[in-house]
Short mmCIF file of C-alpha atoms in Angstrom, two decimals:
data_model
loop_
_atom_site.label_atom_id
_atom_site.label_comp_id
_atom_site.label_asym_id
_atom_site.label_seq_id
_atom_site.Cartn_x
_atom_site.Cartn_y
_atom_site.Cartn_z
CA MET D 1115 132.56 -97.24 -89.72
CA ASN D 1116 134.47 -95.77 -86.89
CA PHE D 1117 131.71 -96.04 -84.68
CA VAL D 1118 131.41 -99.46 -85.51
CA ARG D 1119 134.97 -100.57 -84.86
CA SER D 1120 135.01 -98.37 -81.55
CA LEU D 1121 132.28 -100.92 -80.06
CA CYS D 1122 133.92 -103.86 -81.14
CA VAL D 1123 134.74 -106.14 -78.53
CA PHE D 1124 137.33 -109.02 -79.05
CA ILE D 1125 136.52 -112.08 -77.01
CA THR D 1126 139.59 -114.59 -76.69
CA PHE D 1127 139.47 -117.04 -79.47
CA LEU D 1128 135.72 -117.17 -80.36
CA SER D 1129 134.19 -114.39 -81.21
CA CYS D 1130 133.85 -110.69 -81.69
CA ILE D 1131 130.51 -109.09 -81.07
CA VAL D 1132 129.61 -105.49 -82.76
CA ILE D 1133 126.50 -103.13 -81.82
CA SER D 1134 125.14 -101.98 -84.91
CA VAL D 1135 123.70 -98.81 -85.16
CA HIS D 1136 120.46 -100.51 -85.27
CA GLY D 1137 120.80 -101.74 -81.91
CA GLN D 1138 120.99 -105.13 -82.53
CA ALA D 1139 123.99 -107.51 -81.65
CA ALA D 1140 126.08 -108.47 -84.41
CA ALA D 1141 128.37 -111.40 -83.89
CA ARG D 1142 131.18 -112.37 -85.82
CA PRO D 1143 133.14 -115.68 -84.81
CA GLY D 1144 136.80 -115.64 -84.85
CA PRO D 1145 139.21 -117.99 -86.16
CA GLY D 1146 139.27 -121.47 -84.34
CA SER D 1147 135.32 -121.41 -83.53
CA GLY D 1148 134.57 -123.76 -86.35
CA THR D 1149 131.08 -121.75 -86.72
CA ARG D 1150 130.08 -118.98 -88.99
CA ILE D 1151 127.30 -116.33 -89.63
CA GLY D 1152 125.22 -117.83 -92.81
CA PHE D 1153 126.56 -121.37 -92.72
CA TYR D 1154 123.68 -122.53 -94.56
CA SER D 1155 123.29 -119.78 -96.68
CA THR D 1156 123.48 -121.48 -100.05
CA THR D 1157 122.84 -125.09 -98.59
CA CYS D 1158 119.65 -124.18 -96.87
CA PRO D 1159 118.67 -120.65 -97.39
CA ASN D 1160 115.40 -120.52 -95.38
CA ALA D 1161 117.06 -122.67 -92.52
CA GLU D 1162 116.56 -119.62 -89.72
CA THR D 1163 113.30 -118.82 -91.14
CA ILE D 1164 112.05 -122.16 -90.66
CA VAL D 1165 113.21 -122.42 -87.43
CA ARG D 1166 111.82 -118.91 -86.34
CA ASN D 1167 108.44 -120.03 -87.83
CA ALA D 1168 108.39 -123.01 -85.74
CA VAL D 1169 109.54 -121.39 -82.75
CA THR D 1170 106.73 -118.56 -83.00
CA ALA D 1171 104.06 -121.51 -83.37
CA GLY D 1172 105.08 -122.82 -80.38
CA PHE D 1173 105.24 -119.66 -78.23
CA SER D 1174 101.73 -118.70 -79.52
CA SER D 1175 100.47 -122.18 -78.12
CA ASN D 1176 102.59 -122.13 -75.07
CA PRO D 1177 104.92 -119.05 -74.08
CA ARG D 1178 106.58 -121.34 -71.43
CA ILE D 1179 108.66 -122.93 -74.15
CA ALA D 1180 110.88 -119.65 -74.59
CA PRO D 1181 112.50 -120.11 -71.43
CA GLY D 1182 112.56 -123.98 -71.32
CA ILE D 1183 114.29 -123.48 -74.97
CA LEU D 1184 116.97 -120.96 -73.53
CA ARG D 1185 117.49 -123.21 -70.55
CA MET D 1186 118.03 -126.53 -72.83
CA HIS D 1187 120.54 -124.77 -74.62
CA PHE D 1188 122.26 -123.58 -71.78
CA HIS D 1189 122.01 -127.19 -70.45
CA ASP D 1190 123.29 -128.55 -74.00
CA CYS D 1191 126.39 -126.64 -73.80
CA PHE D 1192 127.47 -127.04 -70.14
CA VAL D 1193 127.75 -130.65 -70.72
CA GLN D 1194 130.26 -131.97 -73.57
CA GLY D 1195 129.88 -128.44 -75.37
CA CYS D 1196 126.99 -127.38 -77.79
CA ASP D 1197 126.25 -130.89 -79.53
CA GLY D 1198 122.49 -131.19 -79.22
CA SER D 1199 123.13 -134.12 -77.01
CA ILE D 1200 120.52 -132.79 -74.39
CA LEU D 1201 117.80 -133.49 -77.26
CA ILE D 1202 118.51 -137.36 -77.37
CA THR D 1203 115.89 -139.84 -75.59
CA GLY D 1204 116.43 -143.30 -73.86
CA THR D 1205 117.45 -144.29 -70.84
CA ASN D 1206 120.06 -142.80 -68.86
CA THR D 1207 120.22 -140.10 -71.57
CA GLU D 1208 120.84 -136.27 -70.41
CA ARG D 1209 117.33 -135.64 -70.75
CA THR D 1210 116.66 -137.95 -67.95
CA ALA D 1211 119.12 -136.35 -65.26
CA VAL D 1212 117.32 -134.34 -62.52
CA PRO D 1213 118.38 -130.99 -63.80
CA ASN D 1214 116.85 -131.52 -67.14
CA LEU D 1215 113.44 -133.26 -66.09
CA ASN D 1216 111.63 -130.00 -66.30
CA LEU D 1217 112.83 -128.80 -69.39
CA ARG D 1218 110.37 -127.86 -72.09
CA GLY D 1219 110.31 -127.24 -75.60
CA PHE D 1220 111.46 -130.31 -76.90
CA GLU D 1221 108.68 -130.67 -79.57
CA VAL D 1222 109.42 -127.23 -80.95
CA ILE D 1223 112.77 -128.32 -81.92
CA ASP D 1224 111.42 -131.51 -83.50
CA ASN D 1225 108.90 -129.61 -85.27
CA ALA D 1226 111.73 -127.50 -86.98
CA LYS D 1227 114.09 -130.52 -87.58
CA THR D 1228 110.78 -132.34 -89.55
CA GLN D 1229 110.31 -129.13 -91.46
CA LEU D 1230 114.07 -128.80 -92.32
CA GLU D 1231 114.47 -132.22 -93.46
CA ALA D 1232 111.54 -131.79 -95.56
CA ALA D 1233 113.29 -129.02 -96.97
CA CYS D 1234 116.99 -129.90 -96.87
CA PRO D 1235 117.33 -133.39 -95.88
CA GLY D 1236 120.68 -134.10 -93.86
CA VAL D 1237 121.77 -130.57 -93.67
CA VAL D 1238 120.71 -128.64 -90.78
CA SER D 1239 122.04 -130.22 -87.36
CA CYS D 1240 120.02 -130.40 -84.44
CA ALA D 1241 122.58 -128.73 -82.28
CA ASP D 1242 122.07 -125.30 -84.66
CA ILE D 1243 118.27 -125.54 -84.29
CA LEU D 1244 118.75 -125.64 -80.74
CA ALA D 1245 121.18 -122.52 -80.82
CA LEU D 1246 118.65 -120.83 -83.32
CA ALA D 1247 115.67 -121.40 -81.13
CA ALA D 1248 117.38 -120.27 -77.97
CA ARG D 1249 117.99 -116.82 -79.84
CA ASP D 1250 114.13 -116.63 -81.38
CA SER D 1251 112.99 -117.27 -77.53
CA VAL D 1252 114.83 -114.26 -76.30
CA VAL D 1253 113.57 -112.15 -79.27
CA LEU D 1254 109.91 -113.15 -78.67
CA THR D 1255 110.04 -112.45 -75.20
CA ARG D 1256 110.89 -108.98 -75.95
CA GLY D 1257 114.88 -109.23 -75.77
CA THR D 1258 117.66 -108.63 -78.28
CA SER D 1259 118.44 -110.37 -81.26
CA TRP D 1260 121.70 -111.38 -82.63
CA PRO D 1261 123.15 -113.32 -85.57
CA VAL D 1262 124.16 -116.86 -84.48
CA PRO D 1263 126.97 -118.52 -85.97
CA THR D 1264 125.99 -122.03 -87.22
CA GLY D 1265 127.90 -124.96 -88.50
CA ARG D 1266 127.57 -127.34 -85.48
CA ARG D 1267 127.36 -131.11 -85.94
CA ASP D 1268 125.46 -133.19 -83.55
CA GLY D 1269 127.06 -135.45 -80.93
CA ARG D 1270 126.27 -139.35 -80.51
CA VAL D 1271 126.76 -139.51 -76.78
CA SER D 1272 124.14 -138.32 -74.36
CA LEU D 1273 124.23 -139.73 -70.83
CA ALA D 1274 123.05 -138.42 -67.62
CA SER D 1275 126.32 -139.01 -65.36
CA ASN D 1276 127.64 -136.29 -67.73
CA ALA D 1277 125.13 -133.73 -66.21
CA ASN D 1278 126.34 -133.67 -62.95
CA ASN D 1279 128.22 -130.62 -63.03
CA LEU D 1280 125.67 -128.69 -64.55
CA PRO D 1281 125.18 -125.39 -62.12
CA GLY D 1282 122.59 -125.93 -59.19
CA PRO D 1283 120.09 -123.64 -57.47
CA GLY D 1284 122.06 -123.79 -54.40
CA ASP D 1285 125.61 -123.05 -55.84
CA SER D 1286 127.59 -120.28 -54.29
CA VAL D 1287 129.51 -117.50 -56.18
CA ALA D 1288 133.09 -119.53 -56.11
CA VAL D 1289 131.25 -122.91 -57.18
CA GLN D 1290 129.41 -120.75 -60.09
CA GLN D 1291 132.73 -119.34 -61.05
CA GLN D 1292 134.51 -122.80 -61.07
CA LYS D 1293 131.91 -124.18 -62.89
CA PHE D 1294 131.63 -121.43 -66.13
CA SER D 1295 135.72 -121.10 -65.64
CA ALA D 1296 135.95 -124.45 -66.75
CA LEU D 1297 134.15 -123.75 -70.16
CA GLY D 1298 136.42 -120.52 -70.34
CA LEU D 1299 133.60 -118.38 -69.32
CA SER D 1300 134.46 -115.02 -67.19
CA THR D 1301 132.54 -113.78 -63.99
CA ARG D 1302 130.69 -111.06 -65.88
CA GLU D 1303 129.66 -113.48 -68.40
CA LEU D 1304 128.12 -115.74 -65.86
CA VAL D 1305 126.40 -113.00 -64.28
CA VAL D 1306 124.87 -112.12 -67.65
CA LEU D 1307 123.99 -115.64 -68.69
CA VAL D 1308 122.25 -116.24 -65.44
CA GLY D 1309 120.41 -113.18 -65.97
CA GLY D 1310 118.47 -115.36 -68.66
CA HIS D 1311 116.16 -115.87 -65.58
CA THR D 1312 114.44 -112.70 -66.32
CA ILE D 1313 112.06 -115.22 -67.84
CA GLY D 1314 111.06 -118.48 -66.81
CA THR D 1315 110.13 -120.30 -63.59
CA ALA D 1316 111.56 -122.42 -60.66
CA GLY D 1317 109.98 -125.49 -58.85
CA CYS D 1318 109.30 -124.89 -55.03
CA ALA D 1319 112.09 -128.04 -54.38
CA THR D 1320 114.90 -126.14 -55.80
CA PHE D 1321 114.09 -123.25 -53.18
CA ARG D 1322 111.77 -124.23 -50.06
CA ASN D 1323 115.03 -125.08 -48.14
CA ARG D 1324 115.61 -121.51 -47.93
CA LEU D 1325 112.12 -120.29 -46.80
CA PHE D 1326 111.84 -122.06 -43.35
CA ASN D 1327 113.40 -122.54 -40.20
CA SER D 1328 115.19 -125.85 -39.97
CA THR D 1329 117.57 -127.78 -37.59
CA THR D 1330 120.25 -126.23 -39.73
CA GLY D 1331 119.48 -122.51 -39.28
CA PRO D 1332 116.67 -120.26 -39.75
CA ALA D 1333 114.94 -118.99 -43.14
CA ASP D 1334 117.46 -117.17 -45.34
CA PRO D 1335 118.10 -113.78 -43.93
CA THR D 1336 118.70 -112.40 -47.20
CA ILE D 1337 115.25 -112.65 -48.84
CA ASP D 1338 113.11 -109.54 -48.11
CA PRO D 1339 110.59 -110.06 -45.38
CA THR D 1340 107.66 -109.13 -47.42
CA PHE D 1341 108.90 -111.22 -50.44
CA LEU D 1342 109.86 -114.37 -47.64
CA ALA D 1343 106.13 -114.40 -46.71
CA GLN D 1344 104.62 -114.61 -50.21
CA LEU D 1345 107.04 -117.42 -51.08
CA GLN D 1346 106.03 -119.34 -48.10
CA THR D 1347 102.54 -118.77 -49.23
CA GLN D 1348 103.22 -119.89 -52.84
CA CYS D 1349 105.33 -122.83 -51.14
CA PRO D 1350 104.40 -124.19 -48.01
CA GLN D 1351 106.82 -126.37 -46.00
CA ASN D 1352 104.92 -129.02 -46.41
CA GLY D 1353 102.97 -128.48 -50.03
CA ASP D 1354 103.54 -129.53 -53.74
CA ALA D 1355 107.26 -129.20 -54.68
CA SER D 1356 106.46 -129.13 -58.44
CA VAL D 1357 104.64 -125.87 -58.14
CA ARG D 1358 106.33 -123.29 -59.94
CA VAL D 1359 107.24 -119.65 -59.05
CA ASP D 1360 108.28 -117.12 -61.29
CA LEU D 1361 112.06 -116.35 -61.07
CA ASP D 1362 111.48 -112.72 -62.13
CA THR D 1363 108.76 -111.43 -59.62
CA GLY D 1364 106.66 -108.74 -61.50
CA SER D 1365 108.27 -109.62 -65.08
CA ALA D 1366 108.58 -113.39 -65.88
CA THR D 1367 107.50 -113.10 -69.33
CA THR D 1368 109.60 -110.23 -70.39
CA PHE D 1369 113.34 -110.30 -71.16
CA ASP D 1370 114.60 -107.17 -69.24
CA THR D 1371 116.72 -106.16 -66.42
CA SER D 1372 114.13 -106.56 -63.58
CA TYR D 1373 115.92 -109.57 -62.90
CA PHE D 1374 118.62 -107.78 -61.37
CA ASN D 1375 116.76 -105.13 -59.61
CA ASN D 1376 114.81 -107.93 -57.72
CA LEU D 1377 118.33 -109.32 -56.54
CA SER D 1378 119.24 -105.77 -55.10
CA ARG D 1379 115.90 -105.90 -53.48
CA GLY D 1380 116.54 -109.64 -51.70
CA ARG D 1381 113.62 -110.75 -54.18
CA GLY D 1382 115.81 -113.52 -55.89
CA VAL D 1383 113.97 -116.95 -55.36
CA LEU D 1384 117.11 -119.13 -55.84
CA GLN D 1385 119.91 -118.84 -53.52
CA SER D 1386 122.36 -119.14 -56.74
CA ASP D 1387 120.65 -116.11 -58.03
CA GLN D 1388 120.49 -113.98 -54.67
CA VAL D 1389 124.18 -114.78 -53.71
CA LEU D 1390 125.05 -112.77 -57.10
CA TRP D 1391 123.84 -109.61 -54.89
CA THR D 1392 125.49 -110.61 -51.48
CA ASP D 1393 128.94 -111.55 -52.85
CA PRO D 1394 131.14 -109.10 -53.53
CA ALA D 1395 132.77 -110.44 -56.25
CA THR D 1396 129.10 -110.08 -58.80
CA ARG D 1397 127.74 -107.24 -56.84
CA PRO D 1398 129.26 -104.38 -58.71
CA ILE D 1399 128.26 -106.91 -62.02
CA VAL D 1400 124.59 -106.71 -60.90
CA GLN D 1401 124.89 -103.07 -60.22
CA GLN D 1402 126.03 -102.01 -63.51
CA LEU D 1403 123.18 -104.22 -65.49
CA MET D 1404 120.36 -103.00 -63.59
CA SER D 1405 121.45 -99.08 -63.91
CA PRO D 1406 119.91 -96.73 -66.46
CA ARG D 1407 123.31 -97.64 -68.56
CA SER D 1408 122.75 -101.23 -68.34
CA THR D 1409 124.31 -103.03 -71.18
CA PHE D 1410 122.73 -106.16 -70.64
CA ASN D 1411 121.24 -106.84 -73.90
CA ALA D 1412 124.65 -106.59 -75.71
CA ASP D 1413 126.43 -108.47 -72.99
CA PHE D 1414 123.71 -111.19 -73.19
CA ALA D 1415 124.23 -111.38 -77.35
CA ARG D 1416 127.98 -111.63 -76.63
CA ALA D 1417 127.82 -114.28 -73.85
CA MET D 1418 125.57 -116.45 -75.96
CA VAL D 1419 127.68 -116.40 -78.99
CA ARG D 1420 130.49 -117.41 -76.62
CA MET D 1421 128.63 -119.86 -75.14
CA SER D 1422 127.28 -121.52 -78.07
CA ASN D 1423 130.43 -122.11 -79.69
CA ILE D 1424 132.08 -124.10 -76.40
CA GLY D 1425 132.92 -127.38 -77.56
CA VAL D 1426 131.13 -127.42 -80.74
CA LEU D 1427 131.84 -130.37 -83.38
CA THR D 1428 132.41 -129.49 -86.92
CA ALA D 1429 133.84 -130.59 -90.31
CA ALA D 1430 134.18 -134.52 -90.02
CA SER D 1431 133.06 -134.65 -86.52
CA GLY D 1432 129.87 -135.86 -85.11
CA GLU D 1433 126.59 -136.40 -87.32
CA ILE D 1434 123.79 -134.55 -88.77
CA ARG D 1435 120.95 -136.26 -87.26
CA ARG D 1436 117.80 -137.47 -89.30
CA VAL D 1437 115.86 -137.17 -85.93
CA CYS D 1438 116.85 -135.14 -82.72
CA SER D 1439 115.69 -137.62 -80.33
CA ALA D 1440 118.05 -140.14 -81.98
CA VAL D 1441 121.57 -140.74 -83.23
CA ASN D 1442 121.73 -142.28 -86.73
#
C-alpha cells in the first residue's frame, strides 16, 4: 500500500493516477470532474466489453482505425470539451472542418453504439464510447491500458467554426503551449499527448512546405538530410498532397517511445513535432521520455484522463444520443 501511495500523483482538480504493481495506469477522478470509474457497472455492466470488442473487430479489419480514433478523441476534447460533438454529421459540423476531414474510425463508434443500444437502451453516451475506444486503440497498438472514468453526456452543438483553434501541424511550441494551457494542460502534458503521434500518418499537404526551397526560404534545416531526401521522394513538390506518410518512421504501428527518438535525430515529420526537440522549453521533456527510464506510458495515461475530463457534460446537461451521428 505504501508503494502505491508513494506513486500517487495528484493533478489539480481532475484526477489522481496511480501506477499499480501490475504496471497498468490506474485512474481515479477527483472531486468536481463529474466522471468516475465504473459509472456503468450497474446500468450497463458489459459496456466496456462491448466497446472493446467493437474496436478490436474494427482494428482487425483495418489497423489504421487505431490512430484515427485516438486523434478523433483529441479533436473532440479540444473543441467544446469531450462531448462527442465530433461524431455528428451534417453541413458545417465539426466533422467538416479541415483538420477533421481525414479522421477515420467513425464506423467503429457507430457499431459500438448500435450494440450498446440493443443491450442498454439510452444509457451509454457517445462521448464515453469515444473515450473508451481511444484507450482500447492504444492497447491494440501495444501501448498501456488505464481505467477510463465515464459518465459524460453528449453535446447538442457541433460547428465547424469551433474547430478553428485545434493544434495545427505548423504550430510553434509557444502556440501549442497557449492552446493546451487554455484547456488547463501543462507543457509536459502537451509533449506527452503529442507523443500519440507514435502511431498514425500525416498527409503530404501538412508538411511539404518544409521539404523544398521556396520564395520564403530553404528547406527546413532541422530535418536530417537523409530523412529529407526520403520525404522528398514520398512527397514530391508537385505530387499528390493526400499521400500519407508515417509520423513515427520505422514504428508507426506500435505505441512506443521511438517517436521521441526520431525527434532527436531530426526525423519529426510535422513542424509542430520537430520543434518539440529544437525548443528549449520542451527538449528536456523529450529527452526524459526517450530515455531508458522513460515514464511515457504512465504519463500518457495520466494526461489522457486529464484531457478526457475537459468540459464534460454530466448530470442534467447534454443528452444520451440514440445514434452518435445525430442529436436526439
